[in-house]
XYZ file of C-alpha atoms in Angstrom:
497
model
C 103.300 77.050 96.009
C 106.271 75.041 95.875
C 108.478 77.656 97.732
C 106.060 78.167 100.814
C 104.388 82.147 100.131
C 100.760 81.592 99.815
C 99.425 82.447 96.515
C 98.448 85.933 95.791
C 94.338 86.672 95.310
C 91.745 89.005 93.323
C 88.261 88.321 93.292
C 86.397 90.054 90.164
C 82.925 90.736 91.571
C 79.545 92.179 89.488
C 76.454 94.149 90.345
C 74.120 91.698 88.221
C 74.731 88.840 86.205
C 75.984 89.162 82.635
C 78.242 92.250 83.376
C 81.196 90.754 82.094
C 82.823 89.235 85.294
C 84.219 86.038 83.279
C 84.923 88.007 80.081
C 87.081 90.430 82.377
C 88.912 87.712 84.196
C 89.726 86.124 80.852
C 91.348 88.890 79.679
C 93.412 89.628 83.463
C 94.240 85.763 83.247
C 95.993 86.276 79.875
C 97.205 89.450 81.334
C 98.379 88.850 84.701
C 99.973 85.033 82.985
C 102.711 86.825 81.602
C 104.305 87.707 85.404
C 102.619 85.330 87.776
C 101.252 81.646 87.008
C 97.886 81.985 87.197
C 94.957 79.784 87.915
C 90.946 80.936 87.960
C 88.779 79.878 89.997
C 84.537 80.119 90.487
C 83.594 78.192 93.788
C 80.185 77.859 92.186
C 78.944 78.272 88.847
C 75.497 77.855 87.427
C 75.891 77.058 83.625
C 74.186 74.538 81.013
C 77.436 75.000 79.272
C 80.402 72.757 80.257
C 83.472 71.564 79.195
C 84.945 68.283 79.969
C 88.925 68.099 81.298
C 91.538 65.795 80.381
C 90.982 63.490 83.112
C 86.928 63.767 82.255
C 85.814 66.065 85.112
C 82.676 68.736 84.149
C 83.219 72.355 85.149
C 81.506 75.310 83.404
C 82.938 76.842 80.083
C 83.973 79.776 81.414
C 86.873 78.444 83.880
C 88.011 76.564 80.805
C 88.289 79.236 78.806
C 90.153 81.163 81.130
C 92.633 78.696 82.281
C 93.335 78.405 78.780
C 93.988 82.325 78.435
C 96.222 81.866 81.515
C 98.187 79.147 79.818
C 97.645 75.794 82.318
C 95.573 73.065 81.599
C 91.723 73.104 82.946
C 91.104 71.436 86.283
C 87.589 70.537 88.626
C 89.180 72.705 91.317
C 88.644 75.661 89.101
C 84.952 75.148 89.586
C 84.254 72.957 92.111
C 80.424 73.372 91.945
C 78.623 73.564 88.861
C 75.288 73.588 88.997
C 73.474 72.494 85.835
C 69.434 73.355 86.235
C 66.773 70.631 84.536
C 64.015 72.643 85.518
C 61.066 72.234 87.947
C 63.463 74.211 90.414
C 65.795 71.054 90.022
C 69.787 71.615 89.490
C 72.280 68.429 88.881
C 75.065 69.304 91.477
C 78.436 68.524 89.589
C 80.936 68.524 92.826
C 84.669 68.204 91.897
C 83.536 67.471 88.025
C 81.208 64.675 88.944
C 77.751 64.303 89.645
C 76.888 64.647 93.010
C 73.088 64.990 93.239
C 69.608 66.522 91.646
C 68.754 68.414 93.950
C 66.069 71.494 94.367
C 67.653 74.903 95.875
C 66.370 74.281 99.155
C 67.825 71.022 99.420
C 71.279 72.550 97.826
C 71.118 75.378 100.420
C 70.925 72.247 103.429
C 74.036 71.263 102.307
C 76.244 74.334 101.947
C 78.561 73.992 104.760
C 79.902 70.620 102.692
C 79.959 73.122 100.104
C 82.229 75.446 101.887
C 84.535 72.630 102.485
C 84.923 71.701 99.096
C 85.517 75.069 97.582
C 88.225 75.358 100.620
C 89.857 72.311 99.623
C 90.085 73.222 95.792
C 91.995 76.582 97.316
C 94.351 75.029 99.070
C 95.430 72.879 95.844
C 95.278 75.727 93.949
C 97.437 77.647 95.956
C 99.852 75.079 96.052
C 100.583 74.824 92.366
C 99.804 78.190 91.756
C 101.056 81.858 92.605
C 98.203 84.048 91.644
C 94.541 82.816 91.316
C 91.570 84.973 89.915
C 88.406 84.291 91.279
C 85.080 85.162 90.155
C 82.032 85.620 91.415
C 78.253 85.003 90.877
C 75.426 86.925 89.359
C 75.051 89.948 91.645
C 77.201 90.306 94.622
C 74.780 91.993 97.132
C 72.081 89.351 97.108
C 71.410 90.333 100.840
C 68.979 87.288 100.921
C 71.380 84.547 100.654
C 74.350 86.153 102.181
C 74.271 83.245 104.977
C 74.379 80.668 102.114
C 76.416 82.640 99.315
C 79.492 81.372 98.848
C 80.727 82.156 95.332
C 80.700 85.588 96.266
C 80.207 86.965 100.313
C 82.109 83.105 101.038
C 84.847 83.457 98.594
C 85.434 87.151 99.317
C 85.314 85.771 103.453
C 87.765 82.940 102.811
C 90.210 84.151 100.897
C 90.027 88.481 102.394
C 91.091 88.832 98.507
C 91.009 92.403 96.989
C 87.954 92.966 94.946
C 87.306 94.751 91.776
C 83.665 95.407 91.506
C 82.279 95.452 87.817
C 79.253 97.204 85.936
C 77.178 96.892 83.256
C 76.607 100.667 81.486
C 74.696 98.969 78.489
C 71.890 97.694 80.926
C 71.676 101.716 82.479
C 72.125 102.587 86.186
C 75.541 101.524 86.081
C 76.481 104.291 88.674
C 73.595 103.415 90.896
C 74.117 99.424 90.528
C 77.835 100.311 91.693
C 76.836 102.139 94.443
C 74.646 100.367 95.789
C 76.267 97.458 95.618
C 79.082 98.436 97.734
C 76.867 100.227 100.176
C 74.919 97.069 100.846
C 77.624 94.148 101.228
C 78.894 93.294 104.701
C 81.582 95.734 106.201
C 84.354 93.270 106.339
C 83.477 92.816 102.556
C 82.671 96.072 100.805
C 86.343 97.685 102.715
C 88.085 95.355 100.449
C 86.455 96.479 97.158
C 89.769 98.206 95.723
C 88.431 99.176 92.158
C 85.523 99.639 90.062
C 85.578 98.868 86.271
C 82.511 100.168 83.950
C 81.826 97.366 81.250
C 80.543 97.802 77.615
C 80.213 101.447 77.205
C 79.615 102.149 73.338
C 80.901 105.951 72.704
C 83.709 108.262 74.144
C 84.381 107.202 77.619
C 85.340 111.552 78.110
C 81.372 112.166 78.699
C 81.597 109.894 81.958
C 84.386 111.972 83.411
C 82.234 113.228 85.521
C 80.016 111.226 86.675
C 83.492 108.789 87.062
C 84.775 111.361 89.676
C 81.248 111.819 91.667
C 81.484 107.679 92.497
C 85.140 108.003 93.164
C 84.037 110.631 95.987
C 81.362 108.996 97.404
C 82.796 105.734 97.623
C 86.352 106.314 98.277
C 87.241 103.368 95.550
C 88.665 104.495 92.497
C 87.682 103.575 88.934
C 90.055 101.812 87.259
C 88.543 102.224 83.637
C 85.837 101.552 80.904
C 85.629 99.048 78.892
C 83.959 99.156 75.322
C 81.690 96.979 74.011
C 83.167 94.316 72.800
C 82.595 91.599 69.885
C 83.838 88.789 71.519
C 86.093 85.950 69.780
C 85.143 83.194 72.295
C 82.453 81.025 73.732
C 79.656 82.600 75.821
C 79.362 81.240 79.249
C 75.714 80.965 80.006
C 72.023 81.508 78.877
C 72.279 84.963 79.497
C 74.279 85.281 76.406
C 71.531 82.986 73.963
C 68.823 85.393 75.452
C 70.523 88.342 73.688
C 71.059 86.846 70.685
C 69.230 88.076 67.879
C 66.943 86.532 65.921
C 69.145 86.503 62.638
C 72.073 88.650 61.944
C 72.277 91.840 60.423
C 74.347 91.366 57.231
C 78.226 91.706 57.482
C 80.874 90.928 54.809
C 82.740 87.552 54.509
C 79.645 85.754 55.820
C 78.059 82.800 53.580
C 74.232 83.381 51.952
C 72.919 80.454 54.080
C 70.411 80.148 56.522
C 70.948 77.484 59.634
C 68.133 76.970 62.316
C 69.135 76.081 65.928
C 65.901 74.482 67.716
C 66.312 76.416 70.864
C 64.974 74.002 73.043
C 63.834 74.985 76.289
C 66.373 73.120 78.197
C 69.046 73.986 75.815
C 73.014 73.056 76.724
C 76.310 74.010 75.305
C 74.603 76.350 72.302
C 78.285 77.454 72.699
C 78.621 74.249 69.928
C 77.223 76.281 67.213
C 78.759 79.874 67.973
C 81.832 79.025 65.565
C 78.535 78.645 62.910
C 77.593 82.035 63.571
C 80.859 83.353 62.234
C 80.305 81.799 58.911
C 76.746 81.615 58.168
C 73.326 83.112 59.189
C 72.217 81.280 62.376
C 69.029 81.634 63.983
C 67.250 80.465 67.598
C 64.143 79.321 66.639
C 61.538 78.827 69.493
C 59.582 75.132 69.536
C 56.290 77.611 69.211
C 57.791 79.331 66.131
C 57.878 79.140 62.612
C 60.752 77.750 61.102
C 60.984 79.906 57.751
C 62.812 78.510 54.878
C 66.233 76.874 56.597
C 69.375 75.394 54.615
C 69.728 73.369 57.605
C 68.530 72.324 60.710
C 70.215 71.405 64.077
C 68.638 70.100 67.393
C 71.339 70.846 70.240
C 72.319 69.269 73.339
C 70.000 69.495 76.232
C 69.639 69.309 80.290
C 66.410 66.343 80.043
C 65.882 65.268 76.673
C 62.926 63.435 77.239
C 61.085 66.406 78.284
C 62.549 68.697 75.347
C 61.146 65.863 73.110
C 57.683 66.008 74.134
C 58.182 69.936 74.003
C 58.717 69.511 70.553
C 55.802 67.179 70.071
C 53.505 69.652 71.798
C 54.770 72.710 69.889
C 54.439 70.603 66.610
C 57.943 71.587 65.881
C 58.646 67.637 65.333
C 56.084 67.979 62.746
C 57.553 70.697 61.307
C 61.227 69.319 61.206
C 59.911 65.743 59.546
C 58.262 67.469 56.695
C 61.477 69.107 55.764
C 63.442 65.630 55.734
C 65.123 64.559 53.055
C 65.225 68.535 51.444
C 67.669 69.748 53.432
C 70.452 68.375 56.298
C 68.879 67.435 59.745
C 71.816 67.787 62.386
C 71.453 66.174 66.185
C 74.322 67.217 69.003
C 73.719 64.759 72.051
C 70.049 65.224 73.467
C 69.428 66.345 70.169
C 70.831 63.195 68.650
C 69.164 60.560 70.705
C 65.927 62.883 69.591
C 66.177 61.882 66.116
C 66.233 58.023 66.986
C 63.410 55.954 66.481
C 62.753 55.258 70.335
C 64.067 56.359 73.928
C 64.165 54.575 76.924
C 64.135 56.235 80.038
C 64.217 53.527 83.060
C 63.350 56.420 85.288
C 67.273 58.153 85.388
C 66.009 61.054 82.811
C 62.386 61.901 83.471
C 61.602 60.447 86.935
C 59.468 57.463 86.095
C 59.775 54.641 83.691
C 58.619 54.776 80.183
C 59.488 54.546 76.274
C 58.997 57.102 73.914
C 58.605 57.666 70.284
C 61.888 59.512 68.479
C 61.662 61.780 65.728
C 62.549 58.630 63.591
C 65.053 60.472 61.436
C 67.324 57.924 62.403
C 67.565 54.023 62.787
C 68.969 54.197 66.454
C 67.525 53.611 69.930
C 68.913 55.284 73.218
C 68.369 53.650 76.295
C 68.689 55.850 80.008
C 69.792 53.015 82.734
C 71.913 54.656 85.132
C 72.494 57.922 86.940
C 75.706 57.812 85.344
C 77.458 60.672 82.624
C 79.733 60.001 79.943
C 82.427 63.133 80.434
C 85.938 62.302 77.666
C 87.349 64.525 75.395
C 88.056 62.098 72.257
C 89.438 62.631 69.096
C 87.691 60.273 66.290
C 88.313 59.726 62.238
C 86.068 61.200 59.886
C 84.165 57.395 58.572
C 80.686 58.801 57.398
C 79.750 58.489 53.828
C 77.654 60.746 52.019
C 77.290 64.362 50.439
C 78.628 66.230 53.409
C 81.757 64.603 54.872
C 82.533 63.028 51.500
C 85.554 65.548 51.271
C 86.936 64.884 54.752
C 86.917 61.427 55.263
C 89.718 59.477 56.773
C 90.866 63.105 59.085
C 90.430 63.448 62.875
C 88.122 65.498 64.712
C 88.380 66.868 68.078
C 85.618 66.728 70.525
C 84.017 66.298 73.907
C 81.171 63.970 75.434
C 78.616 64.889 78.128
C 75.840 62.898 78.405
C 73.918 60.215 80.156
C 72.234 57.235 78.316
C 73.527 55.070 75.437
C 72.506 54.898 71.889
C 73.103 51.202 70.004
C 73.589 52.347 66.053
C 75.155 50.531 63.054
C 76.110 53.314 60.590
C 78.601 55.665 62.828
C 80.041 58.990 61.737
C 83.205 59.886 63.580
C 85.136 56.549 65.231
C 82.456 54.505 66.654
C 80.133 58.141 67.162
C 76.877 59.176 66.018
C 74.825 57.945 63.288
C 74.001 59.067 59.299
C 70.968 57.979 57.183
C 71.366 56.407 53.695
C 71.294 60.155 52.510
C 74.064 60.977 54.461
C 72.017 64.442 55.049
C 70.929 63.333 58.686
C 73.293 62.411 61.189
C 73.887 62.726 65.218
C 76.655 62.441 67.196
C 77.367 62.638 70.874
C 80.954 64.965 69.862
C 80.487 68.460 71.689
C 82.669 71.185 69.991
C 82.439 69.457 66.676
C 82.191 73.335 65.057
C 85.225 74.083 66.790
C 86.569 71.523 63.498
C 87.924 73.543 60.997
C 87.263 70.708 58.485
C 84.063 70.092 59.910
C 82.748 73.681 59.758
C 84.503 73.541 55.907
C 82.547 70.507 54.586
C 79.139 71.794 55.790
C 79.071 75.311 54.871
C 80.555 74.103 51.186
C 78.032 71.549 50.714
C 75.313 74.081 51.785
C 76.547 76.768 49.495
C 76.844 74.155 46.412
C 72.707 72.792 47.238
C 71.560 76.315 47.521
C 73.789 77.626 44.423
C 75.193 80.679 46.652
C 79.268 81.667 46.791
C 81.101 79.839 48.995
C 82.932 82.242 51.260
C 86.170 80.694 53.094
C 86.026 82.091 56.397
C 89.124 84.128 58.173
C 90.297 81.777 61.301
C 91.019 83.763 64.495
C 92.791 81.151 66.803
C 92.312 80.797 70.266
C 95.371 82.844 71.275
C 94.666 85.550 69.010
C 91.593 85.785 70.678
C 92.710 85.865 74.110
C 95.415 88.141 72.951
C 92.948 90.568 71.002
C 91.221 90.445 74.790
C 94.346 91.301 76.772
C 94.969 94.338 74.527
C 91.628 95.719 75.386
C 91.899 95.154 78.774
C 95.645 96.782 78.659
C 94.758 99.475 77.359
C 91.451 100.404 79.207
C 92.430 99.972 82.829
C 94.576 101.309 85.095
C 97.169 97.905 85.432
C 99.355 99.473 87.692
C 96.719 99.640 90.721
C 96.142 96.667 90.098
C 99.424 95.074 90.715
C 99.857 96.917 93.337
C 96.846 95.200 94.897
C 98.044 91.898 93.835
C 101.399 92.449 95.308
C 100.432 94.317 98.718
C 99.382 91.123 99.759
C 103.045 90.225 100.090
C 102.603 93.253 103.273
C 100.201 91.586 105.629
């Protein structure tokens, strides 16, 4: 900070993963913003869904998010480690925002104490621009296991002596237990600084856990700062935790169009977070390679970790098949991996799928992607609107907004936004490399009307939440369900020792 006092601390840790940790610290970001400028911070993150900063550094959604809810601009040292898994045990190591490494856990866990000294590093920047920075842990805190190695949770809570608020997940049962427990089994010099406990997604009157509220309060000594309900969130998921709990198709709901769009759900999937702006609007399902499609209005393939091997998934399942014989009936969408899937031909000189080799597209398209170097494309862009054809017929000539993450190049003639993607002579089949592309008002507009006008159904015009009204809808539940006083006082007792 630029008047000397080190910055001010809280660390939000969980019992398990997907309690709500990162939806929580969105909401104390936007929160705690309004007194204190306030950065977040994960020393490690393990996410297929990312988000690109100005200056082109990948760190996971979630620290994007809630920078964003906090008011300051998205930076690497938010997350300095994102790990990003391809499978066979194998995780690309983004350090700072950049790729550092595939590497398998054991070969990760050789290298932690360089891991230490990055995360320290991105602390002390922090705390020099910032006065109050809200960390967040990792899946469960208490992973006894890997407490030598952990450092998104025991390290961070070691290097920084922050107060900790200790979150549960009631909706997943043994929320009393799980809180318990975990305090009872992290280190001493750890589980004496846990200064709250919140209880997340409760569903009901939060009166009937009085007691059992007061029974934990006695036995740990910590005090429960308050329930949260469960909540329908306004804003991306962070990881595939959330996709595994989506259902199938959704139950019907007013001011939602009659039309039926399937996601491929590869098995590598990345950044599904692209179409959750869709699922507002329409009737989006995950549909499994194995599965049967049903009777879609559309089709999307999504971004993925190792598109070469989510290719010959498809191949195997027959879903390829499957998606061909629906070509030219109905709109075939491709986001990044899913795009270069649709070409006629990949080349993978070894960077994607280990060895070298050419392989046989969907041939939806008339492009060919080649994979040369062990190098990523990370921008945000903003491109014109130059497709022809049924769907963007109404929006050409207006910008989009988007973000690139990939490796490999694709060589195409007929482009769709700027100098991105690629459309058919149908204009019903087109790629592009532009992450986020839902997030486009227009874009979102000119598909769902051109669906509703093929299928003959009403067209619904959907009612836009923004981003802040989101993050301010969040902050109101969080105001209102937890005790805020404790916990500035625990922010600002620091200013005592």
């Amino acid at each position: 900070m630029a008047d000397g006092k080190k910055a001010k601390k809280l660390l939000v840790l969980g019992t398990a993963s997907d309690v709500g940790k990162s939806i929580m610290v969105t909401g104390l970001c936007k929160v705690l913003s309004r007194k204190y400028k306030v950065a977040p911070f994960k020393a490690q993150n393990m996410s297929l869904n990312s988000w690109i900063t100005k200056d082109g550094k990948e760190i996971g959604i979630a620290q994007a998010i809630q920078a964003k809810a906090a008011g300051v601009e998205p930076t690497a040292d938010m997350n300095p480690v994102l790990l990003k898994p391809k499978g066979d045990r194998t995780s690309q190591v983004i350090v700072l925002g950049e790729p550092y490494a595939d590497k398998s856990a054991g070969n990760y866990y050789d290298s932690i104490e360089e891991m230490h000294g990055v995360l320290k590093g991105a602390l002390e920047r922090l705390e020099s621009e910032y006065e109050l920075i809200v960390m967040e842990g990792a899946g469960g805190a208490a992973e006894i296991n890997l407490y030598d190695r952990d450092i998104v949770n025991v390290g961070t809570a070691r290097i920084t002596g922050a107060p900790i608020i200790l979150v549960g997940d009631i909706e997943s049962g043994g929320v009393f237990a799980s809180l318990y427990g975990t305090k009872a089994l992290l280190p001493e010099d750890i589980s004496r600084n846990i200064r709250g406990f919140v209880i997340n997604k409760f569903r009901g009157d939060p009166a009937i856990l009085e007691p059992g509220l007061r029974q934990l309060e006695e036995l740990t000594g910590v005090p429960v700062l308050g329930v949260l309900p469960y909540y329908n969130l306004k804003i991306p998921s962070e990881d595939s935790m959330a996709i595994r709990k989506k259902k199938k198709s959704q139950e019907k709901q007013e001011n939602i169009n009659d039309v039926d769009i399937a996601i491929i759900r590869l098995p590598r999937i990345s950044n599904f977070t692209d179409f959750e702006p869709l699922e507002k609007i329409a009737r989006v399902r995950y549909v499994n390679p194995d599965e049967d499609l049903g009777k879609p209005d559309c089709i999307i393939i999504p971004g993925t970790k190792n598109t070469v091997s989510d290719l010959l998934d498809l191949k195997e399942s027959g879903m390829d098949v499957r998606i061909r014989a629906l070509h030219g009936k109905i709109p075939i969408l491709g986001i990044c991996g899913g795009y270069q899937m649709l070409g006629r031909t990949i080349h993978d000189s070894g960077v994607e799928n280990g060895t070298e080799a050419d392989y046989e597209g969907l041939g939806l398209l008339d492009v060919e992607t080649s994979f040369g170097e062990y190098k990523k494309m990370t921008i945000q862009v903003r491109k014109e609107v130059v497709a022809e054809g049924p769907i963007f017929k109404h929006i050409k000539g207006q910008e989009v907004w988007g973000y690139e993450i990939h490796m490999g190049t694709t060589k195409t003639q007929k482009t769709v936004f700027g100098n991105d993607g690629s459309i058919d002579d149908s204009g019903t089949v087109v790629g592009t490399y532009l992450h986020g592309l839902f997030e486009n008002a227009n874009v979102r507009h000119a598909l769902m009307i051109y669906l509703a006008e093929k299928k003959g159904v009403e067209y619904i015009p959907e009612v836009v939440t923004t981003e802040e009204e989101a993050y301010e809808e969040l902050a109101g539940v969080v105001e209102s369900c937890l005790d805020m006083r404790k916990i500035y006082e625990m922010i600002e007792e620091q200013d005592q020792h």
